[in-house]
Amino acid sequence: MFGTMIETPRAALTAGEISKESEFFSFGTNDLTQMAFGFSRDDAENKFLRSY
């Protein structure tokens, strides 16, 4: 069985192409979210989560 980890926005956007060679996906939501929004955990905790 061959799968792939989707951890970047580019990989998410090209998942259709990747699926031709892969039997399953695993989504790395931490890295994917950080890259999509441009925030690290430290940024989130120190800059805007305190407001909530």
GROMACS .gro file of C-alpha atoms in nm:
model
   52
    1MET     CA    1   0.000   0.000   0.000
    2PHE     CA    2   0.135   0.342  -0.095
    3GLY     CA    3   0.010   0.668   0.051
    4THR     CA    4   0.116   1.027   0.083
    5MET     CA    5   0.114   1.298   0.346
    6ILE     CA    6  -0.053   1.622   0.239
    7GLU     CA    7   0.125   1.895   0.436
    8THR     CA    8   0.148   2.191   0.198
    9PRO     CA    9  -0.112   2.400   0.016
   10ARG     CA   10   0.042   2.296  -0.316
   11ALA     CA   11  -0.002   1.928  -0.233
   12ALA     CA   12  -0.366   1.993  -0.138
   13LEU     CA   13  -0.428   2.174  -0.467
   14THR     CA   14  -0.270   1.895  -0.672
   15ALA     CA   15  -0.430   1.609  -0.477
   16GLY     CA   16  -0.608   1.492  -0.792
   17GLU     CA   17  -0.278   1.433  -0.967
   18ILE     CA   18  -0.121   1.277  -0.659
   19SER     CA   19  -0.417   1.039  -0.621
   20LYS     CA   20  -0.325   0.869  -0.949
   21GLU     CA   21  -0.017   0.724  -0.777
   22SER     CA   22  -0.139   0.698  -0.418
   23GLU     CA   23  -0.387   0.470  -0.244
   24PHE     CA   24  -0.457   0.701   0.050
   25PHE     CA   25  -0.389   1.049   0.189
   26SER     CA   26  -0.293   1.159   0.536
   27PHE     CA   27  -0.341   1.528   0.604
   28GLY     CA   28  -0.084   1.711   0.817
   29THR     CA   29  -0.322   1.977   0.940
   30ASN     CA   30  -0.071   2.160   1.160
   31ASP     CA   31   0.178   2.230   0.879
   32LEU     CA   32  -0.098   2.281   0.623
   33THR     CA   33  -0.275   2.537   0.842
   34GLN     CA   34   0.046   2.719   0.930
   35MET     CA   35   0.149   2.750   0.566
   36ALA     CA   36  -0.199   2.850   0.444
   37PHE     CA   37  -0.243   3.125   0.703
   38GLY     CA   38   0.121   3.222   0.752
   39PHE     CA   39   0.109   3.176   1.130
   40SER     CA   40   0.317   2.952   1.351
   41ARG     CA   41   0.199   2.825   1.688
   42ASP     CA   42   0.406   3.093   1.857
   43ASP     CA   43   0.248   3.365   1.645
   44ALA     CA   44  -0.103   3.247   1.726
   45GLU     CA   45  -0.046   3.212   2.100
   46ASN     CA   46   0.138   3.540   2.143
   47LYS     CA   47  -0.035   3.770   1.897
   48PHE     CA   48  -0.406   3.708   1.873
   49LEU     CA   49  -0.532   3.417   2.085
   50ARG     CA   50  -0.495   3.620   2.403
   51SER     CA   51  -0.775   3.844   2.276
   52TYR     CA   52  -1.013   3.552   2.303
   0.00000   0.00000   0.00000
